[in-house]
Amino acid sequence: MTQVVFDRRRVNGPEESHIPSFDSKDDEIWSLGQPRNGRGQTDIRLLFLQPRLIDQANGSAYVETQRTKIACAVYGPRQSKNTAYNEKGRLNVEVKFAPFSCDRRKTPMRDAEDRSIGVAIYQALVSSLRLELIPKSSIDVFLTIIEADGLEGCIASGTIAASTALADAGIEMMGLVMSCAASIMGKEIWLDPNEEEARSSTGVLVLSCMPALGTITSVWQSGRMKTDEVLKCMDVCQEKCADIHSVVAQILLEKV
Amino acid sequence: MASTMTPISPQEQEALKASIFQRLHPRIYLERFLSENIRPDGRDFDVWRDVFVNVGSITTADGSALVRLGNTTIVCGVKAEIAEPELDRALEGFLVPNLDLPAICSPKFKPGPPTEEAQVLSDRLNEVLLASGMLPLSSLCIHPGKAAWVLYVDATCINYDGNAFDATLIAMVAALKNTQLPKATFDQESGTTTCSRKTKMPLEITRTPVSMSFGIFDSTHILSDPTAFEEPLLDTTLSVVLDSDGQLISLSQLGLGSSGAQNSLQSCMTAAKKRRGELAQYI
C-alpha cells in the first residue's frame, strides 16, 4: 500500500492506492540454479552511451544498458552559494528516480534509496577530480533514473554516465572512472546482475576504478562473500572496467 | 578548463562576443533578429520545431512516451494503481497528471520541491486532460464504490528548451494511448481486486487534445513555439488546445492583451488549426 503524502504543490490522487495484484505469477521469472538467461557469466549488458544530450548543461551523458536508462547532467564549476569559504571545490551528486522507473511507483518525495545511490556515485567520482584547482566553486552532478533494473546496475551505469559527463564538461580529472558490478551465484560469479539476479544472489560487489591509472576509487560490497571471492570479483570487475574504458574513451574522442 | 587555455580562432572569438551580448542584453539581441524577420535559432516567426515521438520504451511503466520538440525532451510514464473511488463519485476512477522540472534539465531550476513554473504547468495539464474528457473517468471504474483505477501520469523533463506545455501534453496523451490495463475483477466476498496476467486492454480514449503555444513579443511579433531563450522576453503567451477534429478544448492567454489582441488571437487560432493537421501523423 502506498500512502500518498498530501502535497499542495502537486496534483494529488486519492489518499490511498495500491498496486494491482495478479492471478498468476509472471512466467518469465528466472529461478536459482538455472543457467543465465541470454548471456555468459562474465558478460555485461550492452552499453549504449551518448555524451552531450542536454544542451543547457556544461556536460551531459545518457546511458542505457538494456532496461536501465539514466540521464546525467553536469553544471559547473559554478560559484557555490551559502557555503563557507573552502579551499577545495565541492562535488554534489543528486540522484532522482522518475516516478515510473521501478515496478512500484515512486512517490515524488525523496527517499533513502536516491541518497544511497548518490553517495555511492559521489564516492566513486570524488577522488578522480582535481577539486583543489577550483576553490570556492561547486560542481553539480544530477542524475535522473528513467528506468531502473537493479540497484547495483544503476550505481555502475550512473558512475560511467557521470564520469563521461564530467569529461564532456571539460572538468580536469585524473582519469575516467568506470564501474562494474558482480554478484555471487552459488559457486559462480556473474557480472552486471539485473534486479532478479541481484535479489537471488548471496552477495554483491560494485567496483569503481580509473583503468588508465590502475587505481580503485571505491568498492561497495554487501551480502555474504568469502574474502577470496571478494578478491576474485574485484579482479574480474577491474578487467571489465578496462574494456568499458576503451569504449567510452573512443566515444568521447569522436564527440569532442 | 583546458579549452580556455588554448588560443581561440577569430571565428570563435566572434561567436563568443555574440554569446556574451546575448547574455547581457537578451532583449536587444532578440529585437535585432526580429527586425531582420528571423529568429535566433534560424526559424521564421510562424515555423514550429520538429517533433519526435517514441512510445512504449519503458517496461516498468504501463504506458510510456518520449517526446522531443526541438531540444525540449519530455519522458512520460503511466503507472496504474487501484483505489477506492470517492464517496460522491462512486463510478469514477482517477487521472493524476504531474510534470516535474528537475535541476537536470536547465540551470534555471534548482533541486528541491516543484518550482512555481512546474506547479502551474501541472495544474494546467490537469485542467486540459479533465476538461477535454479524453478519457471518461467512468471507464476506469472496476466495481462501483469499491474499486477503480488510478492512473498516475508522471512526466519528467530531461532537456528544457522552452514550450514545455506543448511537449508535455503530447507526451501525456501519447503515453495514455500506449497504456494497457490488465482485466480486473472485484471479488465481492473478499473485497479484493485481482488482475489477469493474460488479458490486457487499451484505454477508451475518445479525444486527442494537442496544444499549440505562441508568444507575442513587443505586441507586434507572434512567435510560434517559443524557445527557452525567447520565453522570458515575451509579453504574452497564448496556448490553443484543439482535438483531432479541430474543435477547441482550451484557450489561455497569459499577459498583455493589446488593442490588436483580437487580431492576434484570430491569427493564432488559424495557425494552430493548420499545425494541428500537421501533428495528426504523430499523435
Coordinates of C-alpha atoms in Angstrom, one line a residue:
Chain A
M1 CA 0.0 0.0 0.0
T2 CA 1.3 3.4 -0.8
Q3 CA 0.2 6.3 1.4
V4 CA 0.1 9.4 -0.7
V5 CA 1.5 12.3 1.3
F6 CA -0.7 15.3 0.7
D7 CA 1.3 17.9 -1.1
R8 CA -0.3 21.1 -2.2
R9 CA 2.4 21.7 -4.8
R10 CA 1.4 18.7 -6.9
V11 CA -1.8 17.3 -8.4
N12 CA -2.9 14.8 -5.9
G13 CA -4.6 11.5 -6.4
P14 CA -6.7 9.5 -3.9
E15 CA -5.4 9.3 -0.3
E16 CA -4.6 5.6 -0.6
S17 CA -3.9 3.4 -3.6
H18 CA -2.2 0.1 -4.0
I19 CA -0.5 -1.8 -6.8
P20 CA -2.6 -4.4 -8.7
S21 CA -2.3 -8.0 -7.5
F22 CA -2.3 -10.6 -10.2
D23 CA -4.0 -14.0 -10.5
S24 CA -0.8 -15.8 -11.6
K25 CA 2.9 -15.4 -11.4
D26 CA 4.9 -13.9 -14.2
D27 CA 6.1 -16.8 -16.2
E28 CA 9.3 -15.1 -17.3
I29 CA 10.8 -15.2 -13.8
W30 CA 14.1 -17.0 -13.7
S31 CA 14.9 -19.1 -10.7
L32 CA 18.1 -20.1 -8.9
G33 CA 20.1 -22.9 -10.3
Q34 CA 19.2 -22.3 -13.9
P35 CA 21.8 -21.2 -16.3
R36 CA 21.9 -17.5 -17.0
N37 CA 19.3 -16.0 -19.3
G38 CA 20.8 -14.8 -22.6
R39 CA 24.4 -14.1 -21.6
G40 CA 27.5 -15.7 -20.2
Q41 CA 28.7 -15.3 -16.6
T42 CA 31.2 -12.6 -17.3
D43 CA 29.2 -10.8 -20.0
I44 CA 27.8 -7.4 -19.1
R45 CA 24.7 -5.9 -20.6
L46 CA 25.2 -4.0 -23.9
L47 CA 26.2 -0.4 -23.1
F48 CA 24.8 2.5 -25.1
L49 CA 26.4 5.8 -24.2
Q50 CA 25.8 9.2 -25.7
P51 CA 27.5 12.3 -24.4
R52 CA 26.2 15.8 -24.9
L53 CA 22.5 15.2 -24.8
I54 CA 21.3 18.2 -22.7
D55 CA 22.4 21.3 -24.4
Q56 CA 21.8 23.7 -21.4
A57 CA 24.2 21.8 -19.3
N58 CA 28.0 22.2 -19.3
G59 CA 28.4 18.5 -19.8
S60 CA 25.9 15.6 -20.1
A61 CA 25.6 12.0 -21.0
Y62 CA 22.8 9.4 -21.5
V63 CA 23.5 5.8 -20.7
E64 CA 21.4 2.7 -21.5
T65 CA 22.2 -0.8 -20.5
Q66 CA 19.3 -2.9 -21.7
R67 CA 16.4 -1.8 -19.5
T68 CA 18.4 0.6 -17.3
K69 CA 18.2 4.1 -18.6
I70 CA 19.9 7.0 -16.9
A71 CA 20.4 10.7 -18.0
C72 CA 23.1 12.7 -16.4
A73 CA 24.0 16.4 -16.5
V74 CA 26.9 18.4 -15.0
Y75 CA 26.5 22.0 -14.1
G76 CA 29.7 23.8 -13.1
P77 CA 32.2 24.6 -11.9
R78 CA 30.0 27.4 -10.6
Q79 CA 30.1 29.7 -7.7
S80 CA 28.9 27.8 -4.6
K81 CA 26.4 29.8 -2.6
N82 CA 25.6 29.7 1.1
T83 CA 28.7 27.8 2.0
A84 CA 31.7 28.9 4.0
Y85 CA 35.0 29.6 2.1
N86 CA 36.6 26.4 1.0
E87 CA 40.0 25.9 -0.5
K88 CA 38.7 22.9 -2.4
G89 CA 35.8 22.7 -4.8
R90 CA 32.7 20.8 -3.8
L91 CA 31.2 17.9 -5.7
N92 CA 27.4 17.4 -5.3
V93 CA 25.7 14.4 -6.7
E94 CA 22.0 14.2 -6.7
V95 CA 20.1 11.1 -7.9
K96 CA 16.4 11.2 -8.7
F97 CA 14.2 8.3 -9.7
A98 CA 11.5 9.1 -12.2
P99 CA 8.1 8.0 -10.6
F100 CA 7.6 5.3 -13.2
S101 CA 11.2 4.0 -13.1
C102 CA 10.6 1.0 -10.9
D103 CA 8.0 -1.8 -10.6
R104 CA 6.3 0.1 -7.8
R105 CA 5.6 3.8 -8.3
K106 CA 8.0 6.1 -6.6
T107 CA 6.3 9.0 -4.8
P108 CA 7.9 12.3 -5.6
M109 CA 9.3 12.6 -2.1
R110 CA 13.0 11.7 -2.0
D111 CA 13.7 8.5 -0.1
A112 CA 16.8 6.8 1.2
E113 CA 17.4 4.9 -2.0
D114 CA 18.2 8.0 -4.0
R115 CA 20.6 9.2 -1.4
S116 CA 22.4 5.9 -1.0
I117 CA 23.0 5.7 -4.8
G118 CA 24.0 9.4 -4.8
V119 CA 26.6 8.7 -2.1
A120 CA 27.9 5.6 -3.9
I121 CA 28.4 7.6 -7.1
Y122 CA 29.9 10.5 -5.2
Q123 CA 32.5 8.2 -3.6
A124 CA 33.3 6.7 -6.9
L125 CA 33.9 10.0 -8.6
V126 CA 35.3 12.3 -5.9
S127 CA 38.9 11.0 -5.9
S128 CA 39.2 11.3 -9.7
L129 CA 38.6 15.0 -9.7
R130 CA 41.1 17.7 -9.1
L131 CA 38.9 19.7 -6.8
E132 CA 41.9 21.7 -5.4
L133 CA 42.1 23.6 -8.7
I134 CA 38.6 25.1 -8.3
P135 CA 38.4 26.8 -4.8
K136 CA 35.1 28.3 -3.8
S137 CA 33.2 26.5 -6.6
S138 CA 30.9 23.6 -6.8
I139 CA 30.2 21.0 -9.4
D140 CA 26.7 19.7 -9.5
V141 CA 26.1 16.3 -11.0
F142 CA 22.4 15.5 -11.5
L143 CA 21.2 12.0 -12.5
T144 CA 17.7 11.1 -13.4
I145 CA 16.9 7.4 -13.5
I146 CA 14.3 6.9 -16.2
E147 CA 14.2 3.1 -15.8
A148 CA 15.9 1.0 -13.2
D149 CA 16.9 -2.7 -13.4
G150 CA 18.8 -3.4 -10.3
L151 CA 20.4 -1.0 -7.8
E152 CA 23.9 -2.2 -8.5
G153 CA 23.5 -1.7 -12.2
C154 CA 22.2 1.8 -11.5
I155 CA 25.3 2.7 -9.5
A156 CA 27.7 1.2 -12.1
S157 CA 25.9 2.8 -15.1
G158 CA 25.3 6.0 -13.2
T159 CA 29.0 6.3 -12.4
I160 CA 30.0 5.8 -16.0
A161 CA 27.5 8.4 -17.2
A162 CA 28.6 10.9 -14.6
S163 CA 32.3 10.5 -15.3
T164 CA 31.6 10.8 -19.1
A165 CA 29.5 13.9 -18.4
L166 CA 32.3 15.4 -16.3
A167 CA 34.8 14.8 -19.1
D168 CA 32.3 16.3 -21.6
A169 CA 32.1 19.4 -19.3
G170 CA 35.9 19.8 -19.6
I171 CA 36.5 19.4 -15.9
E172 CA 40.0 18.4 -15.0
M173 CA 40.3 14.8 -13.7
M174 CA 43.0 12.2 -13.1
G175 CA 41.2 9.7 -15.3
L176 CA 37.8 8.4 -16.4
V177 CA 36.0 6.4 -13.7
M178 CA 34.5 3.2 -14.9
S179 CA 32.3 0.9 -12.7
C180 CA 31.1 -2.7 -12.8
A181 CA 29.0 -4.9 -10.5
A182 CA 29.5 -8.6 -9.7
S183 CA 27.3 -11.0 -7.8
I184 CA 27.9 -14.4 -6.2
M185 CA 25.5 -17.0 -7.6
G186 CA 26.2 -20.3 -5.8
K187 CA 29.8 -21.0 -6.8
E188 CA 29.8 -18.8 -9.8
I189 CA 30.5 -15.1 -10.3
W190 CA 28.0 -13.3 -12.5
L191 CA 28.9 -9.8 -13.7
D192 CA 26.5 -6.9 -14.0
P193 CA 23.5 -8.6 -12.4
N194 CA 20.0 -7.3 -13.2
E195 CA 17.3 -6.9 -10.5
E196 CA 16.2 -10.5 -10.3
E197 CA 19.7 -11.9 -10.3
A198 CA 20.9 -9.5 -7.6
R199 CA 17.9 -10.5 -5.5
S200 CA 18.7 -14.2 -5.6
S201 CA 22.5 -13.8 -5.2
T202 CA 24.1 -14.1 -1.8
G203 CA 26.5 -11.2 -2.1
V204 CA 27.0 -8.2 -4.5
L205 CA 30.0 -6.0 -5.1
V206 CA 30.3 -2.8 -7.1
L207 CA 33.8 -1.7 -8.0
S208 CA 34.7 1.7 -9.5
C209 CA 38.2 2.4 -10.8
M210 CA 40.3 4.5 -13.1
P211 CA 41.6 1.9 -15.6
A212 CA 44.0 4.4 -17.1
L213 CA 45.9 4.7 -13.8
G214 CA 45.1 1.2 -12.5
T215 CA 43.6 2.7 -9.3
I216 CA 40.4 1.8 -7.5
T217 CA 38.3 4.7 -6.4
S218 CA 35.6 2.8 -4.5
V219 CA 34.4 -0.7 -3.6
W220 CA 30.9 -1.3 -2.3
Q221 CA 30.1 -4.8 -1.1
S222 CA 27.0 -6.1 0.6
G223 CA 25.8 -9.6 1.5
R224 CA 27.8 -12.7 2.3
M225 CA 31.1 -13.2 0.5
K226 CA 34.3 -15.0 1.3
T227 CA 37.5 -13.0 1.2
D228 CA 38.9 -14.8 -1.8
E229 CA 35.5 -14.4 -3.6
V230 CA 35.7 -10.6 -3.0
L231 CA 39.3 -10.5 -4.4
K232 CA 38.2 -12.6 -7.3
C233 CA 35.2 -10.4 -8.0
M234 CA 37.4 -7.3 -7.8
D235 CA 39.8 -8.8 -10.4
V236 CA 37.0 -9.6 -12.9
C237 CA 35.4 -6.3 -12.4
Q238 CA 38.7 -4.5 -13.0
E239 CA 39.3 -6.4 -16.2
K240 CA 35.8 -5.5 -17.4
C241 CA 36.2 -1.8 -16.4
A242 CA 39.3 -1.7 -18.7
D243 CA 37.2 -3.0 -21.6
I244 CA 34.4 -0.4 -20.9
H245 CA 37.1 2.3 -20.5
S246 CA 38.4 1.8 -24.1
V247 CA 34.9 2.0 -25.5
V248 CA 34.0 5.1 -23.5
A249 CA 37.3 6.9 -24.4
Q250 CA 36.6 6.2 -28.0
I251 CA 33.1 7.6 -27.8
L252 CA 34.4 10.7 -26.1
L253 CA 37.1 11.2 -28.7
E254 CA 34.6 11.0 -31.5
K255 CA 32.4 13.6 -29.8
V256 CA 34.8 16.2 -28.6
Chain B
M1 CA 39.1 24.3 -18.2
A2 CA 41.7 23.1 -20.7
S3 CA 39.8 24.7 -23.5
T4 CA 40.2 28.2 -22.0
M5 CA 44.0 27.9 -22.1
T6 CA 44.2 27.0 -25.8
P7 CA 44.2 30.1 -28.2
I8 CA 40.9 30.6 -30.0
S9 CA 40.4 31.4 -33.6
P10 CA 38.9 34.7 -34.9
Q11 CA 35.6 33.0 -35.7
E12 CA 35.3 31.5 -32.2
Q13 CA 36.1 35.0 -30.8
E14 CA 33.2 36.5 -32.8
A15 CA 30.9 33.7 -31.6
L16 CA 32.0 34.4 -28.0
K17 CA 31.3 38.1 -28.4
A18 CA 27.8 37.3 -29.7
S19 CA 27.0 34.9 -26.9
I20 CA 28.2 37.5 -24.3
F21 CA 26.0 40.1 -25.9
Q22 CA 23.1 37.6 -25.9
R23 CA 23.5 37.1 -22.1
L24 CA 24.0 40.7 -21.2
H25 CA 21.3 42.3 -23.5
P26 CA 18.9 39.5 -24.3
R27 CA 16.1 41.9 -25.3
I28 CA 18.2 43.9 -27.8
Y29 CA 19.7 40.7 -29.1
L30 CA 16.2 39.3 -29.9
E31 CA 15.0 42.7 -31.3
R32 CA 17.8 42.8 -33.8
F33 CA 17.0 39.3 -35.1
L34 CA 13.3 40.1 -35.3
S35 CA 13.9 43.3 -37.2
E36 CA 15.5 41.1 -39.9
N37 CA 12.4 38.9 -39.9
I38 CA 14.2 35.8 -38.4
R39 CA 14.6 34.3 -35.0
P40 CA 17.9 33.5 -33.2
D41 CA 17.6 29.8 -34.0
G42 CA 17.1 30.4 -37.7
R43 CA 13.3 29.9 -37.8
D44 CA 10.8 32.2 -39.4
F45 CA 8.2 33.6 -36.9
D46 CA 5.5 31.0 -37.8
V47 CA 7.7 27.9 -38.1
W48 CA 7.5 25.1 -35.5
R49 CA 10.2 22.9 -34.3
D50 CA 10.4 19.3 -35.3
V51 CA 8.5 16.7 -33.2
F52 CA 9.7 13.3 -32.4
V53 CA 7.5 10.8 -30.5
N54 CA 8.6 7.3 -29.3
V55 CA 6.1 5.2 -27.3
G56 CA 6.4 2.1 -25.1
S57 CA 10.2 2.2 -24.4
I58 CA 9.9 2.0 -20.6
T59 CA 8.9 -1.5 -19.5
T60 CA 8.4 -0.6 -15.8
A61 CA 5.5 1.7 -16.8
D62 CA 2.1 0.6 -18.0
G63 CA 2.4 3.1 -20.8
S64 CA 5.1 5.5 -21.8
A65 CA 6.2 8.1 -24.3
L66 CA 9.3 10.1 -25.0
V67 CA 8.7 13.3 -26.9
R68 CA 11.2 15.8 -28.3
L69 CA 10.1 19.2 -29.5
G70 CA 13.2 20.7 -30.9
N71 CA 15.6 20.3 -28.0
T72 CA 12.9 20.1 -25.3
T73 CA 12.7 16.5 -24.2
I74 CA 10.0 15.0 -22.0
V75 CA 9.6 11.5 -20.8
C76 CA 6.2 10.4 -19.5
G77 CA 5.2 7.2 -17.9
V78 CA 1.8 6.0 -16.7
K79 CA 1.5 3.8 -13.6
A80 CA -1.8 2.2 -12.8
E81 CA -2.8 1.5 -9.2
I82 CA -6.1 0.6 -7.6
A83 CA -8.0 2.7 -5.1
E84 CA -11.5 3.1 -3.6
P85 CA -13.5 5.7 -5.5
E86 CA -14.5 9.0 -3.8
L87 CA -17.9 8.7 -2.0
D88 CA -19.6 11.3 -4.2
R89 CA -18.2 9.8 -7.4
A90 CA -18.6 6.1 -6.9
L91 CA -18.4 5.3 -10.6
E92 CA -15.3 7.2 -11.4
G93 CA -11.6 6.5 -11.4
F94 CA -8.7 8.9 -11.1
L95 CA -6.3 10.6 -13.6
V96 CA -3.4 12.2 -11.8
P97 CA -1.0 14.2 -14.1
N98 CA 2.1 15.8 -12.8
L99 CA 5.1 17.4 -14.5
D100 CA 8.5 17.6 -12.9
L101 CA 11.1 20.1 -14.0
P102 CA 14.1 18.8 -12.2
A103 CA 17.5 20.5 -11.9
I104 CA 19.0 18.2 -14.5
C105 CA 17.1 19.9 -17.4
S106 CA 18.2 23.5 -17.1
P107 CA 20.5 25.7 -14.9
K108 CA 17.5 27.8 -14.0
F109 CA 15.9 25.1 -12.0
K110 CA 17.2 24.1 -8.5
P111 CA 16.8 20.8 -6.8
G112 CA 14.0 20.6 -4.3
P113 CA 10.2 20.8 -4.3
P114 CA 8.4 21.7 -7.6
T115 CA 9.1 25.2 -8.8
E116 CA 6.2 27.6 -9.4
E117 CA 6.5 27.0 -13.1
A118 CA 6.2 23.2 -12.6
Q119 CA 3.2 23.7 -10.3
V120 CA 1.4 26.0 -12.8
L121 CA 2.1 23.7 -15.7
S122 CA 0.9 20.6 -13.8
D123 CA -2.3 22.3 -12.9
R124 CA -3.0 23.5 -16.5
L125 CA -2.2 20.0 -17.8
N126 CA -4.7 18.5 -15.2
E127 CA -7.3 21.0 -16.3
V128 CA -6.9 20.3 -20.0
L129 CA -6.9 16.5 -19.6
L130 CA -10.0 16.6 -17.4
A131 CA -11.8 19.3 -19.4
S132 CA -11.2 17.5 -22.7
G133 CA -12.8 14.4 -21.4
M134 CA -10.3 12.5 -23.5
L135 CA -10.6 9.6 -21.1
P136 CA -14.0 9.2 -19.5
L137 CA -13.3 8.6 -15.8
S138 CA -16.2 6.2 -15.7
S139 CA -14.2 3.8 -17.9
L140 CA -11.7 3.4 -15.1
C141 CA -14.3 2.0 -12.7
I142 CA -13.7 -1.6 -11.7
H143 CA -16.6 -2.0 -9.2
P144 CA -18.9 0.9 -8.3
G145 CA -18.0 2.4 -4.9
K146 CA -15.4 -0.3 -4.2
A147 CA -12.5 -0.2 -6.7
A148 CA -11.3 1.9 -9.5
W149 CA -8.1 2.5 -11.4
V150 CA -5.8 5.4 -10.6
L151 CA -3.6 6.5 -13.5
Y152 CA -0.6 8.4 -12.3
V153 CA 0.7 10.2 -15.4
D154 CA 4.1 11.5 -14.5
A155 CA 6.2 13.5 -16.9
T156 CA 9.8 14.4 -16.3
C157 CA 11.8 17.0 -18.3
I158 CA 15.2 15.9 -19.4
N159 CA 16.2 18.8 -21.5
Y160 CA 14.4 22.2 -21.2
D161 CA 14.4 24.4 -24.2
G162 CA 11.0 26.2 -23.9
N163 CA 7.4 25.3 -24.6
A164 CA 7.3 22.5 -22.1
F165 CA 3.5 22.7 -22.0
D166 CA 3.0 21.6 -25.7
A167 CA 5.7 18.9 -25.4
T168 CA 4.3 17.5 -22.1
L169 CA 0.7 17.4 -23.4
I170 CA 1.9 15.4 -26.4
A171 CA 3.9 13.1 -24.1
M172 CA 1.0 12.6 -21.7
V173 CA -1.6 11.9 -24.5
A174 CA 0.8 9.5 -26.3
A175 CA 1.6 7.7 -23.1
L176 CA -2.1 7.3 -22.2
K177 CA -2.7 6.0 -25.8
N178 CA 0.1 3.5 -25.2
T179 CA -1.3 2.3 -21.8
Q180 CA -2.6 -1.2 -21.5
L181 CA -4.6 -2.1 -18.3
P182 CA -5.0 -5.7 -17.2
K183 CA -8.5 -7.0 -16.9
A184 CA -9.5 -6.6 -13.3
T185 CA -12.2 -8.4 -11.4
F186 CA -13.6 -7.4 -8.0
D187 CA -14.4 -10.2 -5.6
Q188 CA -17.4 -9.1 -3.5
E189 CA -16.8 -11.6 -0.7
S190 CA -13.1 -11.0 0.0
G191 CA -13.3 -7.3 -1.1
T192 CA -10.2 -7.6 -3.2
T193 CA -9.4 -6.9 -6.8
T194 CA -7.5 -9.4 -8.9
C195 CA -5.9 -8.7 -12.3
S196 CA -5.4 -11.1 -15.1
R197 CA -1.9 -11.6 -16.3
K198 CA -3.0 -12.5 -19.8
T199 CA -5.8 -10.1 -20.9
K200 CA -4.8 -6.5 -21.3
M201 CA -6.9 -3.8 -22.8
P202 CA -6.1 -0.3 -24.1
L203 CA -7.8 2.7 -22.6
E204 CA -11.1 4.1 -24.0
I205 CA -9.7 7.3 -25.4
T206 CA -12.3 9.5 -27.1
R207 CA -10.4 12.7 -27.9
T208 CA -6.8 13.7 -28.6
P209 CA -6.0 17.1 -27.2
V210 CA -2.9 18.8 -28.6
S211 CA -1.7 22.2 -27.5
M212 CA -0.1 24.9 -29.7
S213 CA 1.6 27.8 -28.0
F214 CA 2.5 31.2 -29.2
G215 CA 4.4 34.1 -27.7
I216 CA 3.9 37.7 -28.6
F217 CA 6.9 39.9 -28.4
D218 CA 6.6 43.7 -28.2
S219 CA 2.9 43.5 -29.1
T220 CA 3.8 43.0 -32.7
H221 CA 5.6 39.8 -33.4
I222 CA 3.8 36.5 -33.0
L223 CA 6.3 33.7 -32.4
S224 CA 5.1 30.2 -32.6
D225 CA 6.7 27.5 -30.3
P226 CA 9.0 29.8 -28.3
T227 CA 12.3 28.6 -27.1
A228 CA 13.8 28.9 -23.6
F229 CA 15.7 32.0 -24.6
E230 CA 12.6 33.7 -26.1
E231 CA 10.2 32.7 -23.3
P232 CA 11.2 35.2 -20.6
L233 CA 11.2 38.1 -23.0
L234 CA 7.6 37.6 -24.2
D235 CA 4.8 40.0 -23.1
T236 CA 2.0 37.4 -23.9
T237 CA 1.8 33.7 -24.1
L238 CA -1.1 32.1 -25.9
S239 CA -2.0 28.4 -25.8
V240 CA -4.6 26.9 -28.0
V241 CA -5.7 23.3 -27.3
L242 CA -7.5 21.5 -30.2
D243 CA -8.7 18.0 -30.6
S244 CA -8.3 15.9 -33.8
D245 CA -11.4 17.4 -35.5
G246 CA -10.0 20.9 -34.9
Q247 CA -12.5 21.6 -32.1
L248 CA -11.4 24.0 -29.3
I249 CA -10.8 22.4 -25.9
S250 CA -8.9 25.1 -24.1
L251 CA -7.6 28.6 -24.7
S252 CA -5.4 30.5 -22.4
Q253 CA -3.8 33.9 -22.8
L254 CA -1.4 35.0 -20.2
G255 CA -0.2 38.5 -20.1
L256 CA -0.8 41.7 -22.0
G257 CA -3.7 41.9 -24.4
S258 CA -3.1 44.9 -26.6
S259 CA -5.7 46.6 -28.8
G260 CA -4.7 44.3 -31.6
A261 CA -5.4 41.3 -29.3
Q262 CA -8.4 40.1 -31.2
N263 CA -6.4 40.0 -34.4
S264 CA -3.6 38.2 -32.8
L265 CA -6.0 35.7 -31.2
Q266 CA -7.6 35.2 -34.6
S267 CA -4.3 34.6 -36.4
C268 CA -3.1 32.3 -33.6
M269 CA -6.2 30.2 -33.9
T270 CA -5.8 29.9 -37.6
A271 CA -2.1 28.9 -37.3
A272 CA -3.0 26.4 -34.5
K273 CA -5.6 24.7 -36.7
K274 CA -3.0 24.3 -39.5
R275 CA -0.4 23.0 -37.2
R276 CA -2.9 20.5 -35.6
G277 CA -3.4 19.0 -39.0
E278 CA 0.4 18.5 -39.4
L279 CA 0.7 16.9 -36.0
A280 CA -2.0 14.4 -36.7
Q281 CA 0.6 12.0 -38.0
Y282 CA 2.4 11.9 -34.7
I283 CA -0.5 11.6 -32.3

